[in-house]
XYZ file of C-alpha atoms in Angstrom:
692
model
C -16.824 5.901 -2.178
C -17.594 9.497 -1.023
C -14.901 10.776 -3.413
C -16.460 8.927 -6.347
C -19.939 10.176 -5.432
C -18.787 13.816 -5.340
C -16.765 13.435 -8.566
C -19.809 11.932 -10.289
C -21.997 14.834 -9.125
C -19.436 17.299 -10.339
C -19.223 15.886 -13.853
C -23.002 15.492 -14.144
C -23.851 19.004 -12.880
C -21.004 21.074 -14.362
C -19.978 19.177 -17.450
C -16.801 17.398 -18.466
C -14.238 20.205 -18.413
C -15.487 22.199 -15.434
C -16.037 18.849 -13.566
C -12.366 17.891 -14.278
C -11.195 21.110 -12.703
C -13.152 20.228 -9.512
C -12.005 16.661 -9.725
C -8.274 17.629 -9.880
C -8.793 19.938 -6.941
C -9.920 17.162 -4.690
C -6.888 14.844 -4.795
C -4.578 17.931 -4.648
C -6.348 19.142 -1.537
C -6.341 15.709 0.067
C -2.627 15.207 -0.687
C -1.806 18.479 1.042
C -4.071 17.593 3.919
C -2.338 14.192 4.308
C 1.111 15.783 4.461
C 0.044 18.252 7.101
C -1.669 15.469 9.058
C 1.607 13.395 8.881
C 3.606 16.359 10.109
C 1.127 17.140 12.821
C 1.047 13.416 13.984
C -2.668 12.941 13.381
C -3.359 9.235 12.731
C -6.016 7.770 10.429
C -8.651 6.323 12.710
C -12.417 6.342 13.091
C -12.660 10.082 14.117
C -10.115 11.423 11.637
C -11.553 9.395 8.662
C -15.055 10.570 9.528
C -13.758 14.171 9.692
C -12.178 13.758 6.241
C -15.501 12.611 4.869
C -17.280 15.580 6.406
C -14.549 17.927 5.064
C -14.663 16.310 1.653
C -18.247 17.685 1.025
C -17.032 21.110 2.195
C -13.819 21.345 0.297
C -15.471 21.085 -3.106
C -17.611 24.150 -2.307
C -14.767 26.642 -2.931
C -13.653 24.837 -6.088
C -17.154 24.774 -7.492
C -17.609 28.484 -6.653
C -14.383 29.365 -8.513
C -15.200 27.240 -11.609
C -18.748 28.563 -11.731
C -17.477 32.148 -11.497
C -15.000 31.521 -14.325
C -17.594 29.934 -16.533
C -19.952 32.880 -16.003
C -17.205 35.438 -16.848
C -16.214 33.469 -19.920
C -19.846 33.404 -21.002
C -19.966 37.235 -20.484
C -17.107 37.678 -22.915
C -14.030 37.844 -20.595
C -10.777 36.285 -21.594
C -9.501 33.261 -19.735
C -7.019 35.307 -17.836
C -9.600 37.904 -16.839
C -12.065 35.246 -15.769
C -9.343 33.540 -13.639
C -8.226 36.800 -11.953
C -11.913 37.837 -11.411
C -12.387 34.689 -9.346
C -9.442 35.556 -7.190
C -10.056 39.327 -6.864
C -13.798 39.201 -6.117
C -14.229 35.778 -4.372
C -10.906 35.121 -2.402
C -11.795 37.425 0.511
C -15.441 36.291 1.030
C -14.505 32.644 0.567
C -11.716 32.981 3.140
C -14.204 34.700 5.458
C -16.632 31.905 4.923
C -13.887 29.286 5.465
C -12.887 30.977 8.775
C -16.549 31.123 9.801
C -16.980 27.379 9.068
C -13.915 26.582 11.175
C -15.295 28.757 13.940
C -18.359 26.583 13.962
C -16.062 23.618 14.816
C -14.380 25.497 17.659
C -16.678 24.045 20.398
C -16.031 20.567 19.082
C -12.183 21.032 19.334
C -11.876 22.907 22.631
C -14.522 21.219 24.771
C -12.883 20.563 28.103
C -14.328 17.216 28.836
C -13.657 13.510 28.246
C -15.857 13.649 25.141
C -13.860 16.579 23.859
C -10.764 14.296 23.818
C -12.460 12.090 21.265
C -13.671 14.865 18.986
C -10.697 17.237 18.848
C -9.562 15.445 15.759
C -12.720 16.562 13.944
C -11.792 20.239 14.601
C -8.109 19.797 13.462
C -8.712 17.729 10.360
C -11.650 19.863 9.160
C -9.718 23.074 9.749
C -6.732 21.850 7.833
C -8.863 20.658 4.939
C -10.881 23.827 4.739
C -7.896 26.091 4.715
C -6.183 23.917 2.157
C -9.283 23.762 -0.036
C -9.557 27.610 0.024
C -5.835 27.842 -0.988
C -6.386 25.388 -3.929
C -9.581 27.124 -4.933
C -8.076 30.634 -5.256
C -4.660 29.646 -6.658
C -4.561 26.273 -8.345
C -8.192 26.005 -9.546
C -7.974 29.218 -11.671
C -4.647 28.027 -13.292
C -6.113 24.620 -14.048
C -9.304 26.343 -15.324
C -7.290 28.504 -17.805
C -5.990 25.319 -19.292
C -9.106 23.195 -19.378
C -12.084 25.557 -19.702
C -13.134 26.817 -23.170
C -14.731 30.115 -24.170
C -18.385 29.473 -25.005
C -19.283 30.076 -28.690
C -22.040 32.444 -27.653
C -19.809 34.474 -25.283
C -20.961 37.997 -24.710
C -24.622 37.112 -25.472
C -27.250 36.927 -22.648
C -27.147 33.579 -20.974
C -30.273 31.462 -21.529
C -31.916 30.433 -18.373
C -32.766 26.798 -17.834
C -36.224 25.725 -16.672
C -34.960 25.131 -13.198
C -33.428 28.618 -13.095
C -36.548 30.217 -14.380
C -38.587 28.394 -11.798
C -36.305 29.504 -8.976
C -36.302 33.112 -10.207
C -40.087 33.099 -10.254
C -40.189 31.570 -6.783
C -37.687 34.172 -5.446
C -39.634 37.076 -6.994
C -42.860 35.846 -5.597
C -41.433 35.344 -2.090
C -39.905 38.860 -2.152
C -43.207 40.398 -3.241
C -45.012 38.790 -0.181
C -41.965 39.331 2.042
C -43.853 39.455 5.358
C -45.615 36.170 4.604
C -42.227 34.582 3.642
C -40.700 35.706 6.908
C -43.673 34.556 8.972
C -43.650 31.189 7.418
C -39.919 30.691 8.205
C -40.521 31.847 11.778
C -43.479 29.433 12.162
C -41.441 26.614 10.797
C -38.592 27.315 13.276
C -41.089 27.366 16.200
C -42.606 24.099 14.984
C -39.098 22.511 14.845
C -38.391 23.670 18.381
C -41.608 22.039 19.542
C -40.757 18.762 17.708
C -37.464 18.480 19.474
C -39.160 16.695 22.365
C -40.136 13.907 20.076
C -36.570 13.135 18.907
C -34.860 10.340 20.812
C -31.928 11.291 22.953
C -28.563 9.528 23.159
C -25.152 10.369 24.503
C -22.873 8.154 22.500
C -24.063 4.977 20.657
C -22.723 1.515 21.365
C -19.919 0.149 19.280
C -20.619 -1.889 16.145
C -17.663 -4.049 16.921
C -18.155 -7.852 17.469
C -16.970 -7.779 21.069
C -19.079 -8.353 24.243
C -17.815 -7.601 27.772
C -19.226 -9.710 30.620
C -18.666 -8.357 34.137
C -19.058 -10.856 37.028
C -19.132 -9.368 40.488
C -19.382 -11.641 43.481
C -20.053 -10.711 47.067
C -17.269 -8.422 48.179
C -15.738 -10.779 50.683
C -15.412 -13.580 48.075
C -11.885 -14.913 47.343
C -10.223 -14.854 43.968
C -10.682 -18.667 43.813
C -14.489 -18.146 43.994
C -14.251 -15.718 41.158
C -12.161 -18.247 39.135
C -14.759 -20.916 39.752
C -17.603 -18.687 38.401
C -15.573 -17.775 35.343
C -14.744 -21.452 34.629
C -18.415 -22.272 34.788
C -19.148 -19.574 32.251
C -16.278 -20.598 29.973
C -17.795 -24.109 29.750
C -20.894 -22.626 28.261
C -18.999 -20.282 25.908
C -17.060 -23.237 24.470
C -20.367 -24.700 23.141
C -21.607 -21.521 21.425
C -21.004 -21.616 17.659
C -21.477 -17.850 17.298
C -18.405 -17.137 19.418
C -14.895 -17.079 17.832
C -12.793 -16.717 20.947
C -12.705 -15.030 24.366
C -10.285 -13.839 27.042
C -10.923 -14.175 30.802
C -9.425 -11.961 33.537
C -9.701 -13.145 37.104
C -9.432 -10.550 39.902
C -9.180 -7.593 37.480
C -10.607 -6.182 34.311
C -9.305 -6.435 30.798
C -6.265 -4.394 29.779
C -7.082 -1.296 27.766
C -7.152 -2.802 24.219
C -9.670 -0.225 23.134
C -9.570 3.534 24.051
C -13.085 3.975 25.338
C -12.934 0.712 27.458
C -14.401 1.047 30.971
C -11.307 -0.182 32.849
C -12.028 -1.994 36.151
C -9.962 -1.945 39.248
C -8.335 -5.068 40.575
C -10.458 -6.848 43.105
C -10.522 -10.534 44.161
C -14.300 -10.733 43.922
C -14.379 -9.589 40.262
C -13.875 -11.288 36.972
C -14.318 -10.085 33.435
C -14.626 -11.975 30.112
C -14.119 -10.320 26.742
C -15.887 -12.335 24.043
C -15.215 -11.859 20.348
C -18.160 -13.118 18.250
C -18.123 -13.900 14.587
C -20.078 -10.800 13.500
C -22.550 -8.139 14.503
C -25.581 -10.330 14.036
C -23.847 -13.113 16.109
C -23.166 -10.546 18.774
C -26.792 -9.753 19.225
C -27.733 -13.418 19.547
C -24.942 -14.169 21.999
C -25.854 -11.069 24.060
C -29.483 -12.253 24.436
C -28.521 -15.855 25.348
C -25.870 -14.740 27.897
C -28.261 -12.445 29.751
C -30.776 -15.301 30.078
C -28.032 -17.730 31.149
C -26.613 -15.418 33.875
C -30.018 -14.699 35.304
C -30.857 -18.419 35.613
C -27.503 -20.040 36.387
C -25.735 -17.247 38.203
C -28.305 -15.681 40.436
C -25.807 -14.875 43.253
C -23.576 -12.868 40.861
C -24.077 -9.253 39.794
C -23.453 -9.595 36.034
C -23.643 -7.289 33.111
C -23.270 -8.090 29.392
C -22.625 -5.005 27.336
C -20.978 -4.131 23.927
C -18.040 -1.877 23.819
C -18.837 1.857 24.174
C -18.158 4.663 21.763
C -17.140 7.828 23.523
C -16.315 8.221 27.215
C -16.712 5.048 29.147
C -19.701 5.133 31.553
C -20.595 1.594 32.578
C -24.007 1.195 34.026
C -26.245 3.755 32.285
C -28.399 4.583 35.224
C -26.519 5.671 38.356
C -27.442 7.620 41.541
C -24.972 8.388 44.266
C -25.917 8.521 47.932
C -23.519 10.324 50.163
C -23.472 10.920 53.926
C -21.280 10.706 57.057
C -22.645 7.477 58.484
C -22.278 4.274 56.347
C -25.278 2.441 57.854
C -27.512 5.416 57.187
C -26.158 5.647 53.628
C -26.949 2.019 52.975
C -30.571 2.459 54.339
C -31.102 5.437 52.061
C -29.672 3.623 49.110
C -32.034 0.669 49.635
C -35.001 2.990 49.541
C -33.563 4.700 46.499
C -33.125 1.271 44.840
C -36.792 0.533 45.414
C -37.725 3.800 43.647
C -35.411 3.022 40.745
C -36.727 -0.584 40.466
C -40.289 0.617 40.373
C -39.624 2.416 36.982
C -40.622 0.172 34.119
C -37.532 1.106 32.111
C -34.926 -0.204 34.592
C -33.649 -3.683 35.283
C -30.784 -5.316 37.143
C -30.673 -2.847 39.952
C -27.571 -3.251 42.115
C -25.057 -1.428 44.347
C -21.285 -0.846 44.036
C -20.960 -1.767 47.683
C -23.522 -2.755 50.285
C -23.330 -6.115 51.934
C -21.315 -6.379 55.161
C -19.009 -9.347 55.739
C -18.347 -11.429 58.826
C -15.040 -10.975 60.465
C -13.004 -12.763 63.133
C -11.530 -10.111 65.465
C -8.699 -10.803 67.721
C -8.856 -8.969 71.109
C -5.471 -8.964 72.845
C -5.173 -8.468 76.580
C -2.116 -6.271 76.421
C -1.320 -6.526 80.223
C -1.203 -10.280 80.031
C 0.818 -10.244 76.813
C 3.398 -7.864 78.339
C 3.711 -10.151 81.335
C 4.474 -13.062 78.986
C 6.904 -10.954 76.926
C 4.815 -11.108 73.726
C 4.608 -8.121 71.424
C 1.815 -7.297 68.941
C 4.432 -7.703 66.171
C 5.142 -11.244 67.166
C 1.458 -12.101 67.329
C 0.937 -10.625 63.902
C 3.927 -12.616 62.467
C 2.633 -15.866 63.916
C -0.907 -15.365 62.678
C 0.320 -14.313 59.171
C 2.493 -17.434 58.948
C -0.330 -19.804 59.941
C -3.092 -18.127 57.856
C -1.303 -16.358 54.897
C 1.930 -18.216 54.973
C 5.577 -17.217 54.855
C 8.302 -17.763 52.402
C 10.723 -20.558 53.458
C 12.847 -20.944 50.283
C 12.859 -20.383 46.539
C 13.094 -22.677 43.545
C 14.127 -21.763 40.026
C 11.865 -22.211 37.036
C 13.909 -21.414 33.938
C 14.708 -17.775 34.439
C 12.243 -17.221 37.216
C 12.536 -17.643 40.984
C 9.344 -19.026 42.646
C 8.648 -18.560 46.304
C 7.740 -21.637 48.411
C 5.148 -20.729 50.927
C 4.586 -22.683 54.213
C 1.285 -22.305 55.977
C -1.281 -24.292 57.863
C -3.653 -26.497 55.942
C -7.090 -25.165 55.096
C -8.959 -27.089 57.828
C -6.586 -25.695 60.432
C -6.788 -22.168 59.102
C -10.537 -22.161 58.977
C -10.905 -23.627 62.514
C -11.421 -21.204 65.382
C -10.352 -23.798 67.942
C -7.088 -24.364 66.111
C -6.448 -20.607 66.091
C -7.126 -20.419 69.778
C -4.561 -23.165 70.461
C -1.973 -21.621 68.057
C 1.419 -21.597 69.830
C 3.125 -18.260 70.194
C 6.845 -18.226 71.012
C 7.948 -16.413 74.195
C 11.224 -15.751 75.891
C 13.282 -18.822 76.942
C 12.445 -20.841 73.914
C 8.977 -21.680 75.194
C 5.552 -21.286 73.562
C 2.176 -20.374 74.889
C -1.314 -20.761 73.413
C -2.944 -17.801 71.808
C -5.903 -18.095 74.127
C -3.742 -17.320 77.203
C -3.674 -13.575 76.383
C -6.148 -13.058 73.465
C -9.756 -13.889 72.536
C -11.447 -14.356 69.145
C -14.860 -12.694 68.517
C -17.160 -12.573 65.524
C -18.189 -9.184 64.026
C -19.298 -7.417 60.808
C -17.638 -4.865 58.631
C -17.963 -3.554 55.151
C -15.078 -5.075 53.144
C -15.200 -2.207 50.655
C -16.390 1.407 51.116
C -16.214 3.964 48.287
C -15.781 7.585 49.257
C -16.333 10.691 47.315
C -14.502 13.874 48.674
C -13.710 11.608 51.686
C -17.428 11.078 52.376
C -18.974 7.509 52.155
C -20.747 7.310 48.850
C -22.883 4.319 47.700
C -23.921 4.202 44.054
C -27.259 2.613 43.024
C -26.821 1.297 39.462
C -29.206 -0.146 36.971
C -29.498 -1.034 33.296
C -32.231 -0.079 30.902
C -34.809 -2.184 29.225
C -33.973 -2.716 25.576
C -35.173 0.088 23.471
C -35.650 2.534 26.340
C -33.135 5.404 26.250
C -31.498 6.342 29.606
C -32.735 9.910 29.309
C -36.312 8.644 29.334
C -35.684 6.679 32.540
C -33.955 9.599 34.215
C -36.854 11.944 33.294
C -39.375 9.520 34.834
C -37.397 9.157 38.042
C -36.765 12.865 38.518
C -39.919 13.480 40.593
C -39.959 10.409 42.897
C -36.168 10.749 43.564
C -36.600 14.443 44.171
C -39.260 13.636 46.810
C -36.995 11.062 48.457
C -34.036 13.565 48.542
C -36.149 16.299 50.103
C -36.893 14.030 53.022
C -33.327 13.095 53.787
C -31.592 14.018 57.050
C -29.144 16.916 57.042
C -25.755 15.920 55.596
C -27.165 13.268 53.180
C -27.868 13.939 49.532
C -28.512 12.097 46.245
C -26.565 12.947 43.081
C -27.299 11.871 39.494
C -24.489 9.936 37.667
C -24.154 7.553 34.770
C -24.883 8.643 31.156
C -26.946 11.578 32.172
C -24.191 13.163 34.271
C -21.510 12.460 31.635
C -23.784 13.818 28.926
C -24.469 16.981 30.900
C -20.795 17.472 31.528
C -19.857 17.057 27.858
C -22.647 19.292 26.654
C -21.728 21.937 29.145
C -18.105 21.839 28.081
C -19.322 22.475 24.460
C -21.733 25.175 25.445
C -18.942 26.907 27.439
C -17.096 27.502 24.112
C -20.077 28.555 22.058
C -19.658 32.213 23.158
C -16.152 32.117 21.756
C -17.513 30.622 18.522
C -20.085 33.392 18.208
C -17.544 36.074 18.976
C -15.159 34.711 16.301
C -18.062 34.486 13.745
C -19.227 38.023 14.435
C -15.644 39.335 14.217
C -15.061 37.781 10.894
C -18.484 38.832 9.604
C -17.871 42.470 10.694
C -14.538 42.671 8.946
C -16.119 41.253 5.779
C -19.491 42.909 5.703
C -18.836 46.282 7.472
C -22.546 46.785 8.084
C -24.609 45.923 11.090
C -27.739 45.345 8.921
C -25.844 42.878 6.684
C -24.574 41.197 9.836
C -28.151 40.842 11.006
C -29.285 39.240 7.756
C -26.563 36.605 8.018
C -27.063 35.863 11.715
C -30.878 35.619 11.290
C -30.658 32.703 8.921
C -28.312 30.602 11.067
C -30.858 29.280 13.656
C -33.382 28.423 10.967
C -31.176 25.650 9.739
C -32.485 23.546 12.834
C -35.622 23.032 10.926
C -33.919 20.518 8.548
C -32.070 18.976 11.363
C -35.188 18.035 13.388
C -37.085 16.902 10.373
C -34.273 14.624 9.185
C -33.742 13.077 12.673
C -37.455 12.464 13.108
C -37.927 11.061 9.530
C -35.048 8.534 9.871
C -35.412 7.987 13.648
C -31.985 9.072 14.567
C -31.152 10.342 18.066
C -30.252 13.848 19.051
C -27.148 13.292 21.126
C -23.659 14.550 21.527
C -22.586 13.503 18.073
C -25.678 15.041 16.433
C -24.995 18.229 18.290
C -21.516 18.342 16.818
C -23.175 18.156 13.476
C -25.438 21.043 14.226
C -22.479 23.249 15.250
C -20.716 22.289 12.039
C -23.850 23.048 10.092
C -24.019 26.584 11.529
C -20.510 27.256 10.113
C -21.511 25.900 6.622
C -24.694 27.966 6.403
C -22.812 31.129 7.645
C -20.229 30.675 5.026
C -22.718 30.547 2.238
C -24.672 33.378 3.601
C -21.593 35.570 3.675
C -20.695 34.864 0.070
C -24.285 35.511 -1.083
C -24.478 38.829 0.877
C -21.130 39.952 -0.485
C -22.309 39.107 -4.015
C -25.437 41.226 -3.508
C -23.354 44.121 -2.251
C -20.998 43.932 -5.269
C -23.917 43.960 -7.649
C -25.297 47.025 -5.831
C -21.866 48.694 -6.111
C -22.199 48.327 -9.821
C -25.272 50.441 -9.831
C -28.099 47.964 -9.702
C -31.057 48.555 -7.410
C -31.597 46.481 -4.255
C -34.252 44.394 -5.992
C -32.136 43.714 -9.072
C -29.017 43.103 -7.095
C -30.772 40.545 -4.822
C -32.330 38.669 -7.797
C -29.130 38.793 -9.840
C -26.822 37.628 -6.960
C -29.209 34.922 -5.841
C -29.523 33.641 -9.402
C -25.734 33.538 -9.874
C -25.274 31.774 -6.586
C -28.080 29.250 -7.282
C -25.985 26.650 -9.140
C -22.900 26.668 -6.904
C -24.954 26.596 -3.766
C -27.206 23.729 -4.867
C -24.273 21.792 -6.327
C -22.148 22.177 -3.208
C -25.139 21.195 -0.886
C -25.870 18.153 -3.065
C -22.215 17.124 -3.156
C -21.980 17.381 0.590
C -25.207 15.450 1.150
C -24.158 12.708 -1.370
C -20.716 12.552 0.145
C -22.170 11.850 3.591
C -24.371 9.013 2.389
C -21.681 6.293 3.065
C -21.328 7.190 6.657
C -25.097 7.842 7.302
C -25.875 4.158 8.102
C -23.020 3.885 10.599
C -23.647 3.676 14.259
C -21.263 6.489 15.337
C -21.452 9.058 12.490
C -25.121 8.420 11.456
C -26.715 11.085 13.696
C -24.236 13.702 12.672
C -24.527 12.788 8.987
C -28.346 13.029 9.015
C -28.222 16.272 11.019
C -25.961 17.898 8.411
C -27.777 16.389 5.421
C -31.217 17.538 6.528
C -30.005 20.941 7.829
C -28.005 21.698 4.772
C -30.801 20.862 2.313
C -33.310 23.154 4.191
C -30.558 25.630 4.952
C -29.788 25.973 1.218
C -33.419 26.518 0.471
C -33.485 29.245 3.094
C -30.358 30.669 1.767
C -31.825 30.989 -1.706
C -35.274 32.238 -0.680
C -35.502 33.505 2.859
C -32.152 35.290 3.057
C -32.762 37.346 -0.216
C -36.244 38.117 1.062
C -34.970 39.311 4.360
C -32.260 41.365 2.630
C -34.859 43.062 0.445
C -36.990 43.718 3.578
C -34.004 45.369 5.356
C -32.528 47.262 2.557
C -35.457 47.702 0.227
C -36.207 51.163 1.634
C -33.029 52.381 -0.092
C -34.540 51.868 -3.482
C -37.690 53.936 -2.541
C -35.394 56.825 -1.276
C -33.421 56.766 -4.504
C -36.594 56.717 -6.706
C -38.058 59.603 -4.791
C -34.979 61.724 -5.713
C -34.826 60.843 -9.340
C -38.255 59.721 -10.583
C -40.322 62.266 -12.637
C -43.863 62.943 -11.791
C -45.823 60.965 -14.418
C -48.520 59.393 -12.362
C -47.119 55.925 -13.281
C -45.365 53.314 -11.025
C -43.192 50.322 -11.635
C -42.473 47.027 -9.805
C -39.262 46.937 -7.855
C -36.414 46.121 -10.148
C -38.328 47.229 -13.347
C -37.350 50.316 -15.351
C -39.047 53.533 -14.346
C -40.871 55.370 -17.131
C -39.008 58.420 -18.282
């Protein structure tokens, strides 16, 4: 669908023959990209396919630029060969510089040292391959194809007639340049307003999956047996069997599901845990089943810590709200965690507050009188073996089941194993073939102990976890809890502290890993720009327009109610590269026109007018090409960020950048006119002929 959209846009905007050149460049580029991806071992999956769609809108840019340049040269009277070689001689270098700058914009995506970076590296690799390939096709194959398909216009050599749209744009540009300070002020104010509006854009780390699966976690008390977990799972399965919206399910007792899905939050094996993976009949059915299961678990399984969740996209996090309490004493840690849980539960955006460990379990402890045991000749190993045989059981033989050998375990019956009196009278063998009761040299006492203790850096750490109310983003909850939890943490004894976890922590780590690479991205961009532009003032003009693209990003996200999260941030970084590429080509075109003897005013107007059509066509093609992935859960925020930013960025490219260039370099026209203009008492507008 994206390919058809872009092809249709090319034919409608350029015409049949020029559109055919662009249309032939697309499959040729994609074929080369597929071959390189096959050699590189890059598979076609959600991330790589999305990257291809993003690259599809970018790779037609170079082909459109080449075709538009050839058509203009043919209209100016050049031969087909001269028009083709002009496109290579004058545009190959700036297009390569723009391509490298665009690739540099994806560097933070590809080299983010975090779990999120593992998911997004394919975007960098696929887009880089596609852009370099599209440049190669645009500067080599497209001119050759253009020589065969393009025709020399009948009115070649005559001045080109301007369309109404072009005349309107030229008038707008001239007006903006005449009131240059007002134009710059409006752009700066719009940028400041967009920065202010960021706070109203919802935040999100990674969205939930749109797959039909639901994952149900069932956590019993931590001293529960695997048989108790099995009984709870069987009760739930009886309900699932009666639900018509469920296609099938898989139940795992004493462990979590195997990793059938890369971002699955894999659970450790524990006897008190069970997990059910439910496959519904569709997305709408998943929503209904999710709602019914949450109500059922709250009413019918109140003694079980349960969570119903869809599969995650991006790094697995689990419970979205998490706070870790650490300290040397386990009892003190649990008391602090209880106070913290009360603070978390007081927030209106949280629900299902729980702990990863908390409740102590009763234990039966055996106290051995070692002096008495030694007198009877009983060792601790003998006592342990007798107790293990009676309670846990010991293997007495094996039986064969087909190709398997099955152990036969002998142990006391349940009533005897659970009876303290029976254990006290348990016979322990001693020397001489005699036995003696366990109570002769040992006593049984009741006690309490934590069956499970999590440690972080070898320090006991208890995590307070919670889910969020539907429609409330985790970032909003974390922001609301910042002050009360900060007050609680300030009053803790020395050696105890509270740390933020969950989605907020993972998001901060992922964003920090991206921001850490941004200096490298900026350095690469500036290096390429300096080699291409060779002027600090030209470099300033290009760099000044890059941050302004955020205006369209914020407006688009607000208008379509899309979150500003990790995926949207990747779109912003990619957008910076796209805008920088177009800015470089436009500035290089202005410099080329000035080198031909035009004044700054004339060069700015002429270059901007010549770039109007390829810039607008490339922007529209990219926006239209992103429409199929805009409604998707994963790619939607990135698509809307690029679409809105590119539309506004193109407007800035065609109006603000020429105005800024005229503001920076316009003084050179005045110096030139002072040297050559005669004293006649008359004046002319910039770009108009001076009276002789």
